[in-house]
Amino acid sequence: MASRLFRVHGEFCTNHPWEVIVATLTLTACMLTVEQQPPLRPTKPTIKSCLGCIQEAEYNAADLISMTILRSLAVLYCYYQFRKMHKLGSKYVLGIAGLFTVFSSLVFTTTVLNILRIKVSDLKDALFFFLLLIDLSKAAILAQFALNGANQAERKTNIAKGLAELGPTITLDTLVETLVIGVGTMSGVARLEMLSWFACLSVLVNYIVFMTFYPACLSLILELSQSSNFCKTKDSWKIFAFKEDRKSNPVLQRVKLIMSVGLMVVHVQSRWPFRDSEVYTIEPLVQQSFNKTDDSIATHVSFIRWLVLGADHIVIIILVSALLIKLIFFEIKDNLVEIKPGFDKETPKPTKQMPMINFTLGESCESTYEDKEVQTLATSNSDVDSSSDDGVPKQCRSLEDCVKIFKNIDLGATALTDDEIILLIKNKNIAAYQIEKEVDDPERGVGIRRKILGRDLLESPKLLENLPFRNYDYSLVMGACCENVIGYMPIPVGYAGPLLLDGRELYIPMATTEGCLVASTNRGCRALKVSGVTSSVVADGMTRGPVVRFPSIVRTSQAMQWIQDPDNFKKIKEQFDSSSRFARLQRLTLKIAGRFLFIRFIATTGDAMGMNMLSKGTEYSLKLVQQVFYDMEILSLSGNFCTDKKPAAINWIEGRGKSVVCEAIVPANIISSILKTNVHALVDVNNSKNMVGSAVAGSIGGFNAHAANIVTAIFLATGQDPAQNVSSSNCMTLMEPWGPDGEDLYISCTMPSIEIGTIGGGTILPAQSACLDILGVKGSNRENPGANACQLAKIVCGTVLAGELSLMSALTAGHLVKSHLRHNRSTTLLPDAFDRKKNILLPSCKDNA
Ligand SMILES: CC(C)(COP(=O)([O-])OP(=O)([O-])OC[C@H]1O[C@@H](n2cnc3c(N)ncnc32)[C@H](O)[C@@H]1OP(=O)([O-])[O-])[C@@H](O)C(=O)NCCC(=O)NCCSC(=O)C[C@@](C)(O)CC(=O)[O-]
Ligand SMILES: NC(=O)C1=CN([C@@H]2O[C@H](COP(=O)(O)OP(=O)(O)OC[C@H]3O[C@@H](n4cnc5c(N)ncnc54)[C@H](OP(=O)(O)O)[C@@H]3O)[C@@H](O)[C@H]2O)C=CC1
């Protein structure tokens, strides 16, 4: 029985945190404000003094009533503000606003004590005034501004932007408030004057703390936490919740301005010349004088005093109780889901967002497979855990109830357990690819999707166990890099280098699972350490080649001629360029095939690889052409004349993305000591393999040994589109004997179509952008947009040269198999082979190699 009571109490506290906090704080405040009283009847009071006491007490009763109303309003106002912020769902905003309140109160207390020289006991009035006038919504807006930044620099900029937006309004408001309330300080009524001083100081302290300590503290807290989790739940949409609050009405602003000027005049007139500054000391309002003897009067006085001391506290307690009653019986009633017969109170797990709501039990949640990783997450996130303590999964609420909760604006999917969300997904109330958005928590969303997939993969329920998904910033993935996410693929990243490229030493991150690749590239870098590699970008232009069709070849050729006209090209370019700040159309290449016309748009795209930009610009331009050639049919924005992600001669011949060439001279001693071969053998193998061999194979752009290896490893490490390794790996490796006696080696690599960028696509993901940072080419180049992407293309070409040098040497020296069996064959996981014919196990061949 007792434990049940405590359990109910526990549930009440956790389900109504704000109410419990407000109640506790209010009671504490009541206790603090109880004034020290002398003993009730030290001596017998006289009739005269008692009458005096009654008069004083009556005066105090009036004061008490107004102060009680004020305190109640302050409590209500604070409660309302924190509830409003809580609904935003951001614990950070809530925490920061709380901190703001505490610190401001501290500053206010100190200020009031020092400037007004009041007694500590009189702080009770002052503090309630302060709470009534504090504006937490502005503090929350600024916190949200800060939290919307992806990194510390952005957060700082956002705080500054927030202050720029809020500052003028708040300053004007403060001015008007101070001047209006300031009128009260000249009223001549001592009590009113004192309260007006409290209010003026409240407004000023709030303003000063908001404009100084608060932004500084905000920036510091965010920097010290340095947790990506701070911005993990991208609250960008939530800022709109306050957008209305932020908008300042210009008419209202003007009225405020005029009002403040008028009030200023009133203040100056009434205070000039300034009176000797009065120091307001607040005398205790109830004087104690019990000298008389009349018992009945004494009793009356005691009663009034009791009333005076206790009534305000009683009213506040009543107020808090009313608040709780309102919340429990009215607010929740609105959200209450109909109780069905057969309802069992004990079983459903009350969730954080949905206190005291009772639900019908629905079908038992499917629980045949539980993803270990997801379970771990759920344990740490008890709000969404649908398992009971004993590990037995609980039943879901009914589908109908879950739908009601899901559709409730205040609750939504966040108030449902994982299994209930799965129930809604199975019943098509939630799209399986939108879980993250619905639960407003990407990691939880991914976890739920894994649960669904895990249950669908019943034949091999443990398939997902080794695919990690936790501790990853999915907010960057959503809407940019991947859909239907169930985790991430860890790929080992090694580094090759330093590579001496154009006089700079670089360490090249390479993501690969091909053992020996990084070792080989590293050896190439080592061989080039003294002489270095020289590189140059000779052309830059991403392409998109749509296919359009006309009714006849006459119309097709007319269109072709129209597009080729320099004046019309200008119009097309204008249209194209208007689609982006960075994409700039360079030229068009046209090919006619019967009624079809292929138009290859070639444009620079700043630091981005540019495929989305090209597609957008092309669509804009075609609309313009269609205005002239209304009978033009746009068959496909991509007509494979681009050509993207497929082998094609056009990219090899015309180039695509960055066209880069690089060269190096390797001295004879390095070739023999590090590469274990000699120049003549190397050149011989290069001609026979990379030239003749590729020609015999009918290769297009494949006149190299393994450019794709290096390209792909760097692409994966730096967040490039991996499929673009097709054209990007086009490369011709040339070798010649060099030097007076031809003992040195001249080597060059020509790569005409490296499709690469340092912004957009996967480059924004944290790990990938870290690798770009290692190379000094992260993001957009502010001084010279495009320079970062060009530098990365040069790095790719230079590293390819190092890789070519090493592999070609290994082939020449006959070391390929030996080295790969050393670096590229696992000695732990490969099972011994089974000979079916002989029905025996064959020992691994690795030792024989
Ligand atoms: C994006 C869609 C699918 C929308 O397609 P839609 O028809 O507008 O989507 P919908 O909302 O009507 O939903 C239809 C179904 O699509 C799926 N679906 C819909 N949205 C999602 C989502 N977020 N996550 C997972 N699945 C999704 C889902 O199955 C859904 O059914 P439901 O489950 O709702 O009954 C469509 O417009 C599309 O397929 N676009 C093409 C994009 C594409 O293929 N890009 C590849 C890269 S392009 C490139 O790299 C190569 C290139 C182009 O250069 C090569 C060349 O030269 O040709
Ligand atoms: N659509 C398609 O057909 C294809 C798409 N892709 C995918 O496209 C994505 C890459 O497209 P991409 O266009 O490169 O990237 P984005 O779509 O991300 O576009 C780049 C964005 O960055 C902005 N930007 C800011 N600074 C710079 C800067 N210095 N230089 C260039 N842009 C800057 C651009 O501004 P602004 O808005 O002013 O242009 C633009 O909004 C990859 O995910 C890739 O996988 C791949 C192949 C085909």
XYZ file of N, CA, C and O in Angstrom, residues 271-422:
608
model
N 11.977 66.908 -11.949
C 13.161 66.612 -11.137
C 14.192 67.729 -11.208
O 15.244 67.623 -10.617
N 13.989 68.698 -11.976
C 15.031 69.716 -12.190
C 14.732 70.971 -11.400
O 13.634 71.509 -11.508
N 15.541 71.580 -10.600
C 16.842 71.020 -10.269
C 16.676 69.822 -9.343
O 15.722 69.772 -8.573
N 17.550 68.885 -9.449
C 17.420 67.658 -8.669
C 17.391 67.942 -7.167
O 18.176 68.751 -6.670
N 16.478 67.243 -6.527
C 16.439 67.342 -5.079
C 17.615 66.577 -4.508
O 18.183 65.726 -5.188
N 17.913 66.917 -3.258
C 18.963 66.122 -2.617
C 18.549 64.677 -2.695
O 17.411 64.339 -2.388
N 19.464 63.924 -3.083
C 19.068 62.534 -3.270
C 18.605 61.913 -1.977
O 19.252 61.991 -0.959
N 17.418 61.410 -2.085
C 16.854 60.808 -0.889
C 17.219 59.345 -0.851
O 17.201 58.673 -1.863
N 17.542 58.966 0.329
C 17.789 57.539 0.464
C 16.548 56.939 1.097
O 16.110 57.366 2.163
N 15.972 56.038 0.339
C 14.747 55.446 0.844
C 15.081 54.281 1.751
O 15.741 53.353 1.329
N 14.664 54.414 2.970
C 14.820 53.246 3.834
C 13.424 52.760 4.149
O 12.520 53.548 4.417
N 13.288 51.539 4.061
C 11.950 50.993 4.229
C 11.779 50.587 5.683
O 12.456 49.697 6.155
N 10.862 51.299 6.326
C 10.616 50.970 7.723
C 9.705 49.761 7.794
O 8.861 49.569 6.936
N 9.864 49.004 8.818
C 8.941 47.887 8.960
C 7.515 48.432 9.078
O 7.291 49.455 9.730
N 6.610 47.758 8.422
C 5.278 48.317 8.354
C 4.445 48.048 9.599
O 3.486 48.760 9.888
N 4.735 47.044 10.311
C 3.937 46.767 11.507
C 4.770 47.081 12.740
O 5.834 46.523 12.933
N 4.380 48.060 13.492
C 5.093 48.403 14.727
C 4.524 47.567 15.867
O 3.310 47.395 15.989
N 5.401 47.102 16.654
C 4.954 46.247 17.733
C 4.821 47.070 19.018
O 5.800 47.669 19.466
N 3.613 47.167 19.529
C 3.468 47.860 20.811
C 2.310 47.291 21.610
O 1.161 47.621 21.373
N 2.632 46.417 22.419
C 1.586 45.798 23.239
C 1.809 46.186 24.703
O 2.517 45.507 25.430
N 1.293 47.387 25.043
C 1.514 47.826 26.411
C 0.232 47.815 27.243
O 0.253 48.051 28.439
N -0.879 47.658 26.550
C -2.144 47.819 27.264
C -2.639 46.527 27.879
O -2.102 45.441 27.614
N -3.660 46.685 28.556
C -4.080 45.553 29.364
C -5.336 44.859 28.882
O -5.668 43.779 29.337
N -6.095 45.516 27.966
C -7.394 44.956 27.580
C -7.251 43.677 26.755
O -6.739 43.676 25.645
N -7.717 42.594 27.335
C -7.519 41.279 26.719
C -8.244 41.120 25.403
O -7.726 40.564 24.452
N -9.533 41.644 25.399
C -10.320 41.424 24.183
C -9.699 42.156 23.010
O -9.624 41.643 21.881
N -9.231 43.409 23.271
C -8.605 44.160 22.183
C -7.344 43.436 21.731
O -7.053 43.320 20.543
N -6.630 42.929 22.729
C -5.384 42.210 22.392
C -5.676 41.026 21.484
O -4.960 40.779 20.515
N -6.794 40.338 21.792
C -7.137 39.182 20.959
C -7.454 39.632 19.538
O -7.014 39.028 18.558
N -8.223 40.735 19.451
C -8.576 41.265 18.132
C -7.307 41.599 17.337
O -7.145 41.227 16.175
N -6.393 42.303 18.045
C -5.141 42.699 17.384
C -4.376 41.463 16.933
O -3.858 41.394 15.810
N -4.316 40.462 17.798
C -3.576 39.238 17.438
C -4.172 38.617 16.195
O -3.463 38.163 15.299
N -5.519 38.636 16.152
C -6.172 38.014 15.008
C -5.816 38.744 13.710
O -5.450 38.128 12.709
N -5.897 40.104 13.782
C -5.590 40.878 12.569
C -4.135 40.631 12.169
O -3.801 40.455 10.998
N -3.232 40.601 13.177
C -1.834 40.386 12.844
C -1.640 39.013 12.200
O -0.914 38.850 11.214
N -2.352 38.030 12.779
C -2.247 36.681 12.198
C -2.698 36.697 10.738
O -2.077 36.125 9.856
N -3.810 37.483 10.563
C -4.366 37.597 9.217
C -3.326 38.237 8.291
O -3.060 37.771 7.185
N -2.712 39.331 8.811
C -1.732 40.067 8.016
C -0.566 39.167 7.657
O -0.072 39.149 6.542
N -0.081 38.398 8.619
C 1.109 37.579 8.367
C 0.813 36.373 7.500
O 1.587 35.990 6.657
N -0.376 35.778 7.785
C -0.613 34.501 7.117
C -1.345 34.594 5.796
O -1.153 33.784 4.928
N -2.157 35.643 5.621
C -3.054 35.657 4.478
C -2.330 35.602 3.135
O -2.734 34.857 2.241
N -1.250 36.392 2.989
C -0.604 36.397 1.670
C -0.033 35.034 1.335
O -0.091 34.570 0.203
N 0.465 34.372 2.406
C 1.011 33.038 2.132
C -0.092 32.061 1.763
O 0.040 31.240 0.863
N -1.216 32.243 2.479
C -2.342 31.348 2.187
C -2.811 31.553 0.756
O -3.040 30.608 0.003
N -2.910 32.836 0.350
C -3.394 33.113 -1.006
C -2.460 32.479 -2.041
O -2.911 31.872 -3.013
N -1.154 32.596 -1.794
C -0.215 32.032 -2.778
C -0.358 30.510 -2.839
O -0.369 29.905 -3.904
N -0.512 29.912 -1.657
C -0.676 28.454 -1.661
C -1.952 28.065 -2.401
O -1.966 27.144 -3.210
N -3.033 28.855 -2.154
C -4.291 28.566 -2.861
C -4.080 28.690 -4.365
O -4.534 27.876 -5.156
N -3.319 29.712 -4.709
C -3.065 29.951 -6.133
C -2.363 28.755 -6.778
O -2.745 28.259 -7.842
N -1.319 28.269 -6.080
C -0.574 27.129 -6.612
C -1.479 25.911 -6.725
O -1.471 25.192 -7.725
N -2.325 25.717 -5.675
C -3.236 24.569 -5.732
C -4.181 24.707 -6.924
O -4.434 23.747 -7.650
N -4.658 25.947 -7.120
C -5.585 26.167 -8.242
C -4.905 25.832 -9.562
O -5.501 25.232 -10.453
N -3.631 26.228 -9.619
C -2.853 25.940 -10.826
C -2.815 24.449 -11.098
O -3.020 23.977 -12.212
N -2.519 23.711 -10.034
C -2.410 22.257 -10.184
C -3.749 21.661 -10.595
O -3.825 20.813 -11.478
N -4.810 22.145 -9.937
C -6.141 21.615 -10.257
C -6.477 21.894 -11.713
O -6.953 21.042 -12.442
N -6.159 23.135 -12.121
C -6.444 23.511 -13.514
C -5.723 22.567 -14.468
O -6.276 22.049 -15.423
N -4.455 22.318 -14.143
C -3.642 21.497 -15.039
C -4.160 20.069 -15.101
O -4.333 19.494 -16.167
N -4.414 19.533 -13.892
C -4.788 18.120 -13.848
C -6.187 17.885 -14.418
O -6.414 16.996 -15.210
N -7.134 18.771 -14.035
C -8.512 18.472 -14.424
C -8.979 19.140 -15.706
O -9.966 18.763 -16.285
N -8.270 20.163 -16.135
C -8.750 20.846 -17.348
C -7.815 20.687 -18.520
O -8.198 20.203 -19.562
N -6.527 21.050 -18.309
C -5.591 20.960 -19.443
C -5.506 19.551 -19.957
O -5.580 19.281 -21.137
N -5.321 18.612 -19.030
C -5.131 17.235 -19.451
C -6.405 16.664 -20.042
O -6.379 15.889 -20.963
N -7.531 17.161 -19.521
C -8.806 16.655 -20.009
C -8.921 16.851 -21.517
O -9.450 16.028 -22.239
N -8.368 18.012 -21.976
C -8.430 18.298 -23.403
C -7.715 17.227 -24.209
O -8.081 16.911 -25.316
N -6.645 16.720 -23.627
C -5.843 15.747 -24.358
C -6.234 14.317 -24.053
O -5.683 13.371 -24.597
N -7.135 14.206 -23.094
C -7.450 12.872 -22.605
C -8.044 11.995 -23.691
O -8.977 12.380 -24.385
N -7.465 10.843 -23.817
C -7.983 9.915 -24.811
C -9.036 9.065 -24.121
O -8.896 8.676 -22.971
N -10.093 8.843 -24.844
C -11.238 8.129 -24.292
C -10.831 6.822 -23.610
O -10.029 6.062 -24.141
N -11.365 6.585 -22.446
C -11.035 5.349 -21.762
C -12.017 4.262 -22.181
O -13.226 4.461 -22.164
N -11.431 3.161 -22.597
C -12.301 2.077 -23.073
C -12.516 1.055 -21.957
O -11.725 0.973 -21.024
N -13.570 0.256 -22.096
C -13.768 -0.793 -21.096
C -12.584 -1.747 -21.111
O -11.971 -1.959 -22.157
N -12.289 -2.285 -19.984
C -11.194 -3.249 -19.922
C -9.851 -2.585 -19.753
O -8.829 -3.226 -19.840
N -9.841 -1.297 -19.455
C -8.593 -0.559 -19.326
C -7.842 -0.981 -18.059
O -8.415 -1.085 -16.985
N -6.593 -1.233 -18.216
C -5.770 -1.607 -17.070
C -4.801 -0.482 -16.776
O -3.941 -0.147 -17.553
N -4.989 0.130 -15.611
C -4.211 1.318 -15.259
C -2.726 1.051 -15.160
O -1.899 1.898 -15.423
N -2.381 -0.130 -14.733
C -0.978 -0.374 -14.398
C -0.067 -0.529 -15.608
O 1.056 -0.080 -15.608
N -0.587 -1.154 -16.642
C 0.321 -1.590 -17.689
C 0.932 -0.512 -18.570
O 2.116 -0.509 -18.773
N 0.139 0.414 -19.124
C 0.794 1.330 -20.047
C 1.785 2.234 -19.327
O 1.539 2.651 -18.210
N 2.868 2.486 -20.022
C 3.921 3.293 -19.399
C 3.622 4.762 -19.641
O 3.493 5.180 -20.776
N 3.431 5.523 -18.583
C 3.163 6.929 -18.830
C 4.412 7.582 -19.411
O 5.524 7.281 -18.992
N 4.216 8.435 -20.384
C 5.364 9.081 -20.992
C 5.480 10.491 -20.461
O 4.534 11.031 -19.908
N 6.657 11.056 -20.701
C 6.961 12.370 -20.170
C 5.943 13.423 -20.604
O 5.468 14.212 -19.849
N 5.627 13.366 -21.898
C 4.805 14.417 -22.454
C 3.333 14.242 -22.146
O 2.551 15.129 -22.393
N 2.960 13.075 -21.630
C 1.549 12.810 -21.565
C 1.122 12.368 -20.186
O 0.775 11.238 -19.942
N 1.176 13.268 -19.250
C 0.905 12.882 -17.893
C -0.536 12.470 -17.686
O -1.444 13.056 -18.287
N -0.709 11.486 -16.824
C -2.026 11.098 -16.353
C -2.997 10.712 -17.462
O -4.194 10.779 -17.291
N -2.496 10.336 -18.600
C -3.427 9.945 -19.654
C -3.561 8.436 -19.618
O -2.564 7.728 -19.550
N -4.758 7.984 -19.672
C -4.974 6.551 -19.644
C -5.362 6.056 -21.020
O -6.070 6.716 -21.754
N -4.904 4.881 -21.337
C -5.118 4.389 -22.692
C -5.609 2.957 -22.704
O -5.313 2.176 -21.820
N -6.257 2.675 -23.809
C -6.668 1.308 -24.026
C -5.461 0.522 -24.486
O -4.661 1.016 -25.273
N -5.333 -0.673 -24.006
C -4.216 -1.487 -24.469
C -4.507 -2.019 -25.848
O -5.594 -2.489 -26.131
N -3.539 -1.922 -26.693
C -3.724 -2.426 -28.039
C -3.065 -3.763 -28.188
O -2.801 -4.468 -27.215
N -2.727 -4.058 -29.439
C -2.084 -5.338 -29.693
C -0.706 -5.340 -29.047
O -0.084 -4.294 -28.867
N -0.248 -6.512 -28.712
C 1.063 -6.613 -28.104
C 2.103 -6.189 -29.122
O 2.018 -6.501 -30.288
N 3.080 -5.394 -28.671
C 4.108 -4.938 -29.603
C 4.934 -6.125 -30.041
O 5.276 -6.979 -29.235
N 5.262 -6.128 -31.320
C 6.100 -7.214 -31.822
C 7.442 -7.133 -31.120
O 7.998 -6.065 -30.957
N 7.936 -8.256 -30.698
C 9.178 -8.162 -29.934
C 10.107 -9.332 -30.196
O 10.974 -9.645 -29.397
N 9.911 -9.974 -31.316
C 10.719 -11.160 -31.579
C 12.197 -10.828 -31.746
O 13.051 -11.593 -31.415
N 12.464 -9.621 -32.269
C 13.861 -9.261 -32.419
C 14.116 -7.896 -31.789
O 13.387 -6.949 -32.017
N 15.120 -7.807 -30.964
C 15.496 -6.516 -30.407
C 16.926 -6.223 -30.803
O 17.826 -7.014 -30.567
N 17.124 -5.100 -31.422
C 18.453 -4.662 -31.821
C 19.221 -4.266 -30.562
O 18.812 -3.374 -29.839
N 20.311 -4.944 -30.303
C 21.075 -4.672 -29.086
C 21.420 -3.189 -28.976
O 21.298 -2.579 -27.943
N 21.878 -2.631 -30.094
C 22.281 -1.235 -30.079
C 21.108 -0.336 -29.729
O 21.223 0.600 -28.972
N 19.947 -0.676 -30.306
C 18.776 0.149 -30.053
C 18.347 0.024 -28.611
O 18.013 0.995 -27.967
N 18.441 -1.196 -28.082
C 18.056 -1.378 -26.682
C 18.900 -0.512 -25.772
O 18.417 0.087 -24.849
N 20.181 -0.446 -26.095
C 21.075 0.357 -25.270
C 20.620 1.799 -25.296
O 20.577 2.468 -24.287
N 20.246 2.240 -26.482
C 19.782 3.619 -26.612
C 18.537 3.820 -25.769
O 18.437 4.767 -25.017
N 17.634 2.854 -25.880
C 16.375 3.007 -25.169
C 16.592 3.060 -23.673
O 15.907 3.758 -22.960
N 17.589 2.310 -23.177
C 17.845 2.328 -21.749
C 18.244 3.723 -21.307
O 17.842 4.204 -20.264
N 19.027 4.383 -22.153
C 19.459 5.710 -21.767
C 18.372 6.742 -22.025
O 18.434 7.846 -21.571
N 17.378 6.354 -22.754
C 16.299 7.288 -23.043
C 14.998 6.684 -22.550
O 14.194 6.179 -23.302
N 14.829 6.733 -21.246
C 13.740 5.986 -20.657
C 12.376 6.458 -21.115
O 11.399 5.750 -21.024
N 12.313 7.652 -21.654
C 11.023 8.155 -22.087
C 10.449 7.330 -23.216
O 9.252 7.280 -23.410
N 11.311 6.751 -23.977
C 10.802 6.073 -25.159
C 10.958 4.566 -25.053
O 10.629 3.835 -25.949
N 11.462 4.121 -23.953
C 11.695 2.696 -23.804
C 10.367 1.986 -23.600
O 9.564 2.343 -22.759
N 10.155 0.977 -24.372
C 8.895 0.273 -24.219
C 9.072 -1.038 -23.480
O 8.173 -1.844 -23.425
N 10.233 -1.257 -22.923
C 10.451 -2.490 -22.179
C 10.244 -2.226 -20.698
O 10.580 -1.181 -20.189
N 9.741 -3.217 -20.013
C 9.606 -3.072 -18.577
C 10.925 -3.437 -17.930
O 11.866 -3.844 -18.572
N 10.967 -3.272 -16.611
C 12.227 -3.514 -15.902
C 12.739 -4.933 -16.097
O 13.923 -5.184 -16.160
N 11.814 -5.879 -16.152
C 12.249 -7.262 -16.279
C 12.598 -7.625 -17.716
O 12.864 -8.779 -18.018
N 12.642 -6.669 -18.579
C 13.046 -6.916 -19.960
C 11.927 -7.403 -20.843
O 12.080 -7.560 -22.035
N 10.758 -7.656 -20.259
C 9.636 -8.124 -21.072
C 8.967 -6.898 -21.703
O 8.573 -5.975 -20.999
N 8.864 -6.888 -23.035
C 8.299 -5.703 -23.662
C 6.861 -5.480 -23.241
O 6.108 -6.420 -23.038
N 6.498 -4.207 -23.100
C 5.125 -3.905 -22.690
C 4.227 -3.826 -23.892
O 4.683 -3.658 -25.007
N 2.952 -3.879 -23.613
C 1.992 -3.766 -24.698
C 1.874 -2.317 -25.131
O 2.046 -1.399 -24.333
N 1.555 -2.147 -26.414
C 1.353 -0.795 -26.923
C -0.047 -0.340 -26.546
O -0.922 -1.154 -26.301
N -0.233 0.985 -26.553
C -1.589 1.484 -26.475
C -2.260 1.157 -27.798
O -1.578 0.799 -28.765
N -3.551 1.297 -27.836
C -4.253 0.880 -29.063
C -3.864 1.782 -30.223
O -3.440 2.933 -30.015
N -4.043 1.276 -31.422
C -3.706 2.050 -32.620
C -4.450 3.382 -32.619
O -3.890 4.436 -32.896
N -5.711 3.295 -32.239
C -6.544 4.498 -32.238
C -5.981 5.557 -31.282
O -5.874 6.733 -31.617
N -5.590 5.094 -30.086
C -5.025 6.022 -29.110
C -3.714 6.618 -29.619
O -3.461 7.810 -29.471
N -2.888 5.734 -30.203
C -1.588 6.203 -30.702
C -1.794 7.253 -31.789
O -1.088 8.265 -31.818
N -2.768 7.023 -32.653
C -3.027 7.991 -33.734
C -3.461 9.317 -33.126
O -3.010 10.388 -33.540
N -4.303 9.241 -32.096
C -4.775 10.482 -31.458
C -3.607 11.249 -30.859
O -3.498 12.462 -30.995
N -2.732 10.511 -30.192
C -1.572 11.166 -29.572
C -0.681 11.756 -30.661
O -0.228 12.900 -30.572
N -0.470 10.980 -31.703
C 0.394 11.416 -32.795
C -0.143 12.701 -33.428
O 0.611 13.618 -33.764
N -1.463 12.783 -33.536
C -2.048 13.954 -34.195
C -2.216 15.143 -33.257
O -2.500 16.248 -33.708
N -2.038 14.903 -31.978
C -2.168 15.992 -31.012
C -0.967 16.929 -31.133
O 0.189 16.508 -30.999
N -1.232 18.200 -31.384
C -0.137 19.145 -31.651
C 0.840 19.209 -30.484
O 2.045 19.281 -30.661
N 0.322 19.154 -29.258
C 1.201 19.289 -28.101
C 1.997 18.022 -27.824
O 3.018 18.061 -27.159
N 1.502 16.887 -28.288
C 2.176 15.626 -27.960
C 2.973 15.127 -29.156
O 4.184 15.184 -29.172
N 2.299 14.655 -30.175
C 2.990 14.176 -31.380
C 3.727 12.878 -31.143
O 3.597 12.236 -30.086
N 4.546 12.509 -32.126
C 5.219 11.211 -32.075
C 6.203 11.109 -30.921
O 6.510 10.009 -30.453
N 6.686 12.250 -30.424
C 7.658 12.194 -29.327
C 7.057 11.578 -28.072
O 7.775 11.097 -27.209
N 5.732 11.613 -27.978
C 5.088 11.079 -26.780
C 4.773 9.596 -26.887
O 4.157 9.030 -25.993
N 5.192 8.991 -27.983
C 4.917 7.564 -28.155
C 6.180 6.752 -27.912
O 7.294 7.248 -28.102
N 5.993 5.488 -27.545
C 7.160 4.622 -27.394
C 7.594 4.148 -28.781
O 6.844 4.266 -29.750
N 8.792 3.588 -28.848
C 9.297 3.092 -30.131
C 8.312 2.112 -30.755
O 8.010 2.180 -31.942
N 7.814 1.211 -29.925
C 6.927 0.180 -30.473
C 5.614 0.765 -30.970
O 5.038 0.289 -31.938
N 5.172 1.821 -30.299
C 3.935 2.464 -30.766
C 4.172 3.173 -32.095
O 3.303 3.179 -32.969
N 5.363 3.735 -32.239
C 5.681 4.384 -33.516
C 5.740 3.330 -34.618
O 5.228 3.529 -35.724
N 6.316 2.188 -34.292
C 6.387 1.104 -35.286
C 4.967 0.677 -35.685
O 4.677 0.428 -36.855
